[in-house]
Amino acid sequence: MSTKPPSHVTGAIGSPPGKPELDPAAAQARPPLTQRLGFRQSLLLAVALLPLGVISLVQGNAWLDAARKQRAAVLAGETLRVSAPVAGFIREAQGAAAALARTVRPLLDDELACDAAMSHLAAVSPQYSVVSYIPVSGQMTCASGGAAYDYSDNAFFQSIITDLRPKVVVNSHGPVSGTSIVLVAHPVIGDEGGYSGYITLALPHSALGAVEPMASSGLEAIDTPAFVTFNRDGTLLTASTGLDRAAEILPQDVTLTEQVTAGQSSFTARTASGQERFYSTVPVIEGELFALGSVPVRETAGFGSLSGLSPFLTAALMWAASLMVAWVAAELLVSRYIRRLGQAIGSFASGSREVDDLDMERAPAEIREVGRAFLRMTDTILHDEAELENTVHQREVLLREVHHRVKNNLQLIASIMNMQSRRARSPETKALMKGLQERVMSLATVHKELYQTTGLADVRADELLGDITQQIVSMASAPGRTFRIETDFAAIPLTPDQAVPLSLLLTEGLTNAIKYAAPDPGESQPRIRLRFAALDGSRAELSIINGTRPEAEPTPEPEGTGLGRQLVAAFASQLGGEVRTKVEDGFFSLSMEFALRPLEGGEQRNVV
């Protein structure tokens, strides 16, 4: 006699009806990230730190704006400082040209005197390579050093003569000096009031070299400032890198003409080579001369191309670091101990009764108390399970003994009835006693199955119906009268409340089939087919089919008393089914369909 393991007993008394059993795999699977304690604690901390993060971002943005403005101011001041010598030379040349334009008219008719005046100015101001007067005709005859040149067909001269205003222009190849020059021109008013020509002073670019920036300028030591000057037409005058390499430092998408109209301004742009530079435009001579300083945009604090976002990154990194600390703290202080406790609870709930050491000595006091409570609970449950298992075992033994004694008593009654039937003289009495004996033996067989079954809560239909069929056929067989029995019994578990009436119904139906069964054409033995099968999982059907004699119509009434029909109907009523009979093609069939009763009902009646 075997007993059920404690896990089954625990499931029977500890699991509420209707609740599914715990899946061990599901119990041990880690929950999604969004459901973990560390994530939720970090999320709440993130919400709590959000106002501080916003304040940090606002302050960082203000700091970044202030830094940009300071950088622009420093670059503008440095641009003015570096371009001051060039501006001084050009202002001085403009003043000299204006003074010479007012005093040169009396000398225009005397070529030698005019040359001498021009040569004198060039001698006292060696920064001028050529000092000259160019009339409207373009025939230069008055110049320092007695130089003469015909500009009448010169396109550069024609562009100057069409706009009779003081101007500063660049000629990349001066026809007299043969070098790149900055030409300062001032119109000369003739005797009749009209313009007669221009006084021009040529400043070689070699005399306008840029001044190196000071170490204390406020720009980073790694910066390399570059400076250019240009006139109101956007014409480049000087460049600290040289005019031939000026394109390397000029903005690609911003023209110098746009900077003339913009006045003093600061902006960031990329050069033609893709280098990002910071620019500052400063008017040197208002409306006439402008200076443009630039410096590469350098990475700050090692952030690479994200240097402009460094204040925001600092706040974001601090915010992320706080979240990481919260996550690690939750994992070290709470999550790992809760996970151990959850695994132990899940393992215990799934049936395991081995409770390992939870190792919660370093856990917070509250979690240690929960672990101790779990250990006390498991000890109590294991003790109660042991007592309950012992009680159930005792009841099982008693119930088996009851079934065993009932079976023995019923077999004894059947034996007494068999002895009595042998003494009977009339066939009617013998048939009646034999029918009663078969019914008693059917009941004995049911109790035998209940005694031999393992679970006590159910009976396997194939074993029970097979034993009853074998018993009835052996009692009905005799020399010269044998039967061919075909059985198909499904292994359906039945509660005792259904096993008893079903076995008695089979007894009555099979007894009737044996009584009236006839062999099939060409065969010597009557064939009886017995079938018990599930229909849709919740219903089952018992059917008995046998061949019939043409001259007799079979009925489920032994000896014509009607008792068999009444018993069959009564047993079917106990099962909640209805008996159907029919005769077709020489075969008589008896079938009964009923609903299978859930085994929980049988379990509760046996345990309570």
Short mmCIF file of C-alpha atoms in Angstrom, two decimals, residues 243-504:
data_model
loop_
_atom_site.label_atom_id
_atom_site.label_comp_id
_atom_site.label_asym_id
_atom_site.label_seq_id
_atom_site.Cartn_x
_atom_site.Cartn_y
_atom_site.Cartn_z
CA LEU A 243 46.74 86.84 -48.72
CA ASP A 244 47.52 83.63 -50.60
CA ARG A 245 46.34 81.55 -47.60
CA ALA A 246 43.55 83.82 -46.39
CA ALA A 247 40.88 81.45 -47.74
CA GLU A 248 41.99 78.87 -45.16
CA ILE A 249 40.69 81.04 -42.29
CA LEU A 250 37.71 82.81 -43.90
CA PRO A 251 34.15 81.56 -43.30
CA GLN A 252 32.74 79.54 -46.18
CA ASP A 253 29.12 80.63 -45.99
CA VAL A 254 29.56 84.20 -44.74
CA THR A 255 30.90 86.93 -47.08
CA LEU A 256 32.93 89.95 -45.99
CA THR A 257 30.32 92.24 -47.59
CA GLU A 258 27.73 90.86 -45.13
CA GLN A 259 30.08 91.73 -42.27
CA VAL A 260 30.31 95.33 -43.51
CA THR A 261 26.57 95.78 -43.01
CA ALA A 262 26.56 93.73 -39.76
CA GLY A 263 29.08 96.02 -38.04
CA GLN A 264 30.60 94.64 -34.84
CA SER A 265 29.43 91.06 -34.40
CA SER A 266 30.50 87.57 -33.34
CA PHE A 267 29.56 84.26 -34.91
CA THR A 268 30.71 80.69 -35.45
CA ALA A 269 31.19 79.24 -38.94
CA ARG A 270 33.19 76.64 -40.82
CA THR A 271 35.96 77.25 -43.29
CA ALA A 272 36.17 75.68 -46.75
CA SER A 273 38.25 72.83 -45.24
CA GLY A 274 35.53 72.11 -42.67
CA GLN A 275 37.29 73.61 -39.64
CA GLU A 276 34.93 75.27 -37.18
CA ARG A 277 36.14 78.72 -36.06
CA PHE A 278 34.89 81.50 -33.87
CA TYR A 279 34.82 84.93 -35.61
CA SER A 280 34.62 88.52 -34.38
CA THR A 281 34.16 91.50 -36.73
CA VAL A 282 35.29 94.96 -35.54
CA PRO A 283 35.04 98.25 -37.53
CA VAL A 284 38.53 99.80 -37.54
CA ILE A 285 37.62 102.89 -39.56
CA GLU A 286 33.89 103.35 -39.42
CA GLY A 287 32.41 102.64 -42.82
CA GLU A 288 35.83 102.24 -44.43
CA LEU A 289 38.03 99.64 -42.82
CA PHE A 290 37.08 96.47 -40.92
CA ALA A 291 39.03 93.77 -39.11
CA LEU A 292 37.96 90.13 -38.75
CA GLY A 293 39.60 87.97 -36.10
CA SER A 294 39.07 84.24 -35.78
CA VAL A 295 40.18 81.39 -33.59
CA PRO A 296 39.50 77.65 -33.85
CA VAL A 297 36.68 76.24 -31.75
CA ARG A 298 38.56 73.99 -29.37
CA GLU A 299 37.24 71.04 -27.33
CA THR A 300 36.68 71.85 -23.70
CA ALA A 301 37.42 69.48 -20.80
CA GLY A 302 37.99 66.56 -23.12
CA PHE A 303 34.41 66.36 -24.40
CA GLY A 304 35.44 66.37 -28.05
CA SER A 305 32.83 67.70 -30.45
CA LEU A 306 30.38 67.99 -27.53
CA SER A 307 32.42 70.72 -25.83
CA GLY A 308 29.59 73.21 -26.25
CA LEU A 309 27.34 70.88 -24.32
CA SER A 310 29.76 70.33 -21.43
CA PRO A 311 27.59 72.13 -18.82
CA PHE A 312 24.60 70.05 -19.84
CA LEU A 313 26.68 66.87 -19.89
CA THR A 314 27.95 67.62 -16.40
CA ALA A 315 24.42 67.89 -15.06
CA ALA A 316 23.33 64.79 -16.98
CA LEU A 317 26.32 62.79 -15.73
CA MET A 318 25.65 63.82 -12.14
CA TRP A 319 22.01 62.84 -12.55
CA ALA A 320 22.95 59.48 -14.09
CA ALA A 321 25.54 58.86 -11.37
CA SER A 322 22.94 59.43 -8.67
CA LEU A 323 20.61 56.97 -10.37
CA MET A 324 23.39 54.41 -10.60
CA VAL A 325 24.18 54.84 -6.92
CA ALA A 326 20.50 54.36 -6.07
CA TRP A 327 20.36 51.22 -8.23
CA VAL A 328 23.49 49.73 -6.64
CA ALA A 329 22.27 50.60 -3.15
CA ALA A 330 18.92 48.94 -3.79
CA GLU A 331 20.67 45.87 -5.20
CA LEU A 332 23.15 45.54 -2.32
CA LEU A 333 20.76 46.36 0.51
CA VAL A 334 17.40 45.00 -0.64
CA SER A 335 17.07 43.37 -4.04
CA ARG A 336 19.49 40.47 -3.70
CA TYR A 337 18.05 39.44 -0.33
CA ILE A 338 14.49 39.75 -1.60
CA ARG A 339 15.51 37.66 -4.62
CA ARG A 340 16.94 34.93 -2.38
CA LEU A 341 13.84 34.95 -0.22
CA GLY A 342 11.60 34.87 -3.31
CA GLN A 343 13.49 31.90 -4.76
CA ALA A 344 13.17 30.03 -1.47
CA ILE A 345 9.44 30.79 -1.24
CA GLY A 346 8.89 29.80 -4.88
CA SER A 347 10.79 26.56 -4.42
CA PHE A 348 8.82 25.75 -1.26
CA ALA A 349 5.51 26.62 -2.95
CA SER A 350 6.34 24.36 -5.94
CA GLY A 351 6.73 21.33 -3.68
CA SER A 352 10.34 21.30 -2.54
CA ARG A 353 10.62 20.73 1.20
CA GLU A 354 14.36 21.40 1.49
CA VAL A 355 14.81 24.91 2.89
CA ASP A 356 18.42 26.04 2.47
CA ASP A 357 20.19 28.67 4.54
CA LEU A 358 19.07 32.07 3.25
CA ASP A 359 22.31 33.83 4.37
CA MET A 360 20.74 37.12 5.42
CA GLU A 361 23.18 38.08 8.20
CA ARG A 362 24.18 41.27 6.36
CA ALA A 363 20.67 42.14 5.24
CA PRO A 364 18.77 45.05 6.82
CA ALA A 365 16.95 44.18 10.05
CA GLU A 366 13.51 44.31 8.43
CA ILE A 367 14.45 41.82 5.72
CA ARG A 368 16.18 39.55 8.26
CA GLU A 369 12.95 39.51 10.26
CA VAL A 370 11.00 38.51 7.13
CA GLY A 371 13.50 35.69 6.52
CA ARG A 372 13.13 34.43 10.09
CA ALA A 373 9.34 34.57 9.77
CA PHE A 374 9.58 32.50 6.56
CA LEU A 375 11.74 29.87 8.30
CA ARG A 376 9.28 29.69 11.22
CA MET A 377 6.41 29.36 8.76
CA THR A 378 8.11 26.54 6.85
CA ASP A 379 8.84 24.70 10.10
CA THR A 380 5.19 24.98 11.09
CA ILE A 381 3.96 23.85 7.67
CA LEU A 382 6.33 20.88 7.58
CA HIS A 383 5.22 19.82 11.07
CA ASP A 384 1.54 20.16 10.14
CA GLU A 385 2.09 18.30 6.87
CA ALA A 386 3.75 15.44 8.71
CA GLU A 387 0.83 15.18 11.13
CA LEU A 388 -1.69 15.47 8.31
CA GLU A 389 0.10 12.83 6.26
CA ASN A 390 0.04 10.48 9.24
CA THR A 391 -3.68 11.12 9.75
CA VAL A 392 -4.46 10.60 6.07
CA HIS A 393 -2.37 7.44 6.06
CA GLN A 394 -4.33 6.08 9.01
CA ARG A 395 -7.64 6.92 7.32
CA GLU A 396 -6.45 5.36 4.11
CA VAL A 397 -5.56 2.15 5.92
CA LEU A 398 -8.96 2.08 7.63
CA LEU A 399 -10.78 2.80 4.38
CA ARG A 400 -8.89 0.06 2.57
CA GLU A 401 -9.73 -2.32 5.36
CA VAL A 402 -13.40 -1.39 5.05
CA HIS A 403 -13.37 -2.02 1.30
CA HIS A 404 -11.49 -5.28 1.83
CA ARG A 405 -13.99 -6.55 4.39
CA VAL A 406 -16.97 -5.43 2.32
CA LYS A 407 -15.51 -7.28 -0.65
CA ASN A 408 -14.97 -10.40 1.43
CA ASN A 409 -18.48 -10.20 2.85
CA LEU A 410 -20.01 -9.75 -0.59
CA GLN A 411 -18.01 -12.70 -1.92
CA LEU A 412 -19.20 -14.75 1.05
CA ILE A 413 -22.81 -13.80 0.29
CA ALA A 414 -22.26 -14.70 -3.37
CA SER A 415 -20.85 -18.08 -2.31
CA ILE A 416 -23.86 -18.72 -0.05
CA MET A 417 -26.20 -17.78 -2.89
CA ASN A 418 -24.32 -20.13 -5.21
CA MET A 419 -24.72 -22.98 -2.70
CA GLN A 420 -28.39 -22.16 -2.33
CA SER A 421 -28.94 -22.05 -6.09
CA ARG A 422 -27.51 -25.57 -6.40
CA ARG A 423 -30.21 -26.87 -4.05
CA ALA A 424 -33.01 -25.11 -5.91
CA ARG A 425 -35.13 -27.39 -8.00
CA SER A 426 -36.99 -25.04 -10.34
CA PRO A 427 -35.12 -23.32 -13.23
CA GLU A 428 -36.79 -20.02 -12.38
CA THR A 429 -35.33 -20.09 -8.88
CA LYS A 430 -31.87 -21.01 -10.15
CA ALA A 431 -31.95 -18.18 -12.73
CA LEU A 432 -33.07 -15.68 -10.11
CA MET A 433 -30.36 -16.77 -7.66
CA LYS A 434 -27.75 -16.67 -10.43
CA GLY A 435 -28.75 -13.11 -11.38
CA LEU A 436 -28.54 -11.98 -7.77
CA GLN A 437 -25.16 -13.67 -7.43
CA GLU A 438 -23.81 -11.82 -10.47
CA ARG A 439 -25.00 -8.50 -9.06
CA VAL A 440 -23.40 -9.20 -5.70
CA MET A 441 -20.14 -10.21 -7.41
CA SER A 442 -20.21 -6.96 -9.39
CA LEU A 443 -20.39 -5.01 -6.13
CA ALA A 444 -17.58 -7.14 -4.73
CA THR A 445 -15.48 -6.37 -7.80
CA VAL A 446 -16.03 -2.63 -7.31
CA HIS A 447 -14.88 -2.81 -3.70
CA LYS A 448 -11.93 -4.93 -4.81
CA GLU A 449 -10.87 -2.15 -7.19
CA LEU A 450 -11.34 0.44 -4.46
CA TYR A 451 -9.18 -1.67 -2.20
CA GLN A 452 -6.43 -2.20 -4.79
CA THR A 453 -6.40 1.31 -6.23
CA THR A 454 -3.53 3.60 -5.31
CA GLY A 455 -5.20 6.95 -4.81
CA LEU A 456 -8.48 5.88 -3.17
CA ALA A 457 -10.13 8.91 -4.77
CA ASP A 458 -10.83 7.34 -8.17
CA VAL A 459 -11.14 4.02 -9.98
CA ARG A 460 -9.76 3.30 -13.44
CA ALA A 461 -12.66 2.36 -15.68
CA ASP A 462 -10.66 0.00 -17.92
CA GLU A 463 -9.51 -2.13 -14.96
CA LEU A 464 -12.90 -2.17 -13.23
CA LEU A 465 -15.02 -2.91 -16.32
CA GLY A 466 -12.49 -5.43 -17.60
CA ASP A 467 -12.59 -7.42 -14.34
CA ILE A 468 -16.40 -7.38 -14.23
CA THR A 469 -16.62 -8.52 -17.87
CA GLN A 470 -14.18 -11.35 -17.29
CA GLN A 471 -16.08 -12.45 -14.17
CA ILE A 472 -19.54 -12.44 -15.80
CA VAL A 473 -18.33 -14.20 -18.95
CA SER A 474 -16.59 -16.90 -16.92
CA MET A 475 -19.77 -17.49 -14.90
CA ALA A 476 -21.95 -17.61 -18.04
CA SER A 477 -19.66 -19.82 -20.10
CA ALA A 478 -20.25 -23.53 -20.18
CA PRO A 479 -19.09 -26.49 -22.30
CA GLY A 480 -20.43 -25.97 -25.77
CA ARG A 481 -21.36 -22.38 -25.10
CA THR A 482 -18.53 -19.84 -25.33
CA PHE A 483 -18.52 -16.20 -26.27
CA ARG A 484 -16.32 -13.92 -28.30
CA ILE A 485 -15.93 -10.74 -26.29
CA GLU A 486 -14.44 -7.57 -27.85
CA THR A 487 -13.68 -4.83 -25.34
CA ASP A 488 -12.54 -1.26 -25.77
CA PHE A 489 -12.44 0.37 -22.37
CA ALA A 490 -10.77 3.78 -22.03
CA ALA A 491 -8.62 4.47 -18.96
CA ILE A 492 -11.01 7.07 -17.60
CA PRO A 493 -10.82 7.79 -13.82
CA LEU A 494 -14.18 7.45 -12.09
CA THR A 495 -15.31 8.45 -8.64
CA PRO A 496 -16.73 5.62 -6.49
CA ASP A 497 -20.19 7.23 -6.75
CA GLN A 498 -20.10 6.63 -10.51
CA ALA A 499 -18.04 3.43 -10.56
CA VAL A 500 -20.64 1.44 -8.58
CA PRO A 501 -23.75 2.19 -10.70
CA LEU A 502 -21.71 1.93 -13.94
CA SER A 503 -20.40 -1.52 -13.01
CA LEU A 504 -23.90 -2.69 -12.04
#
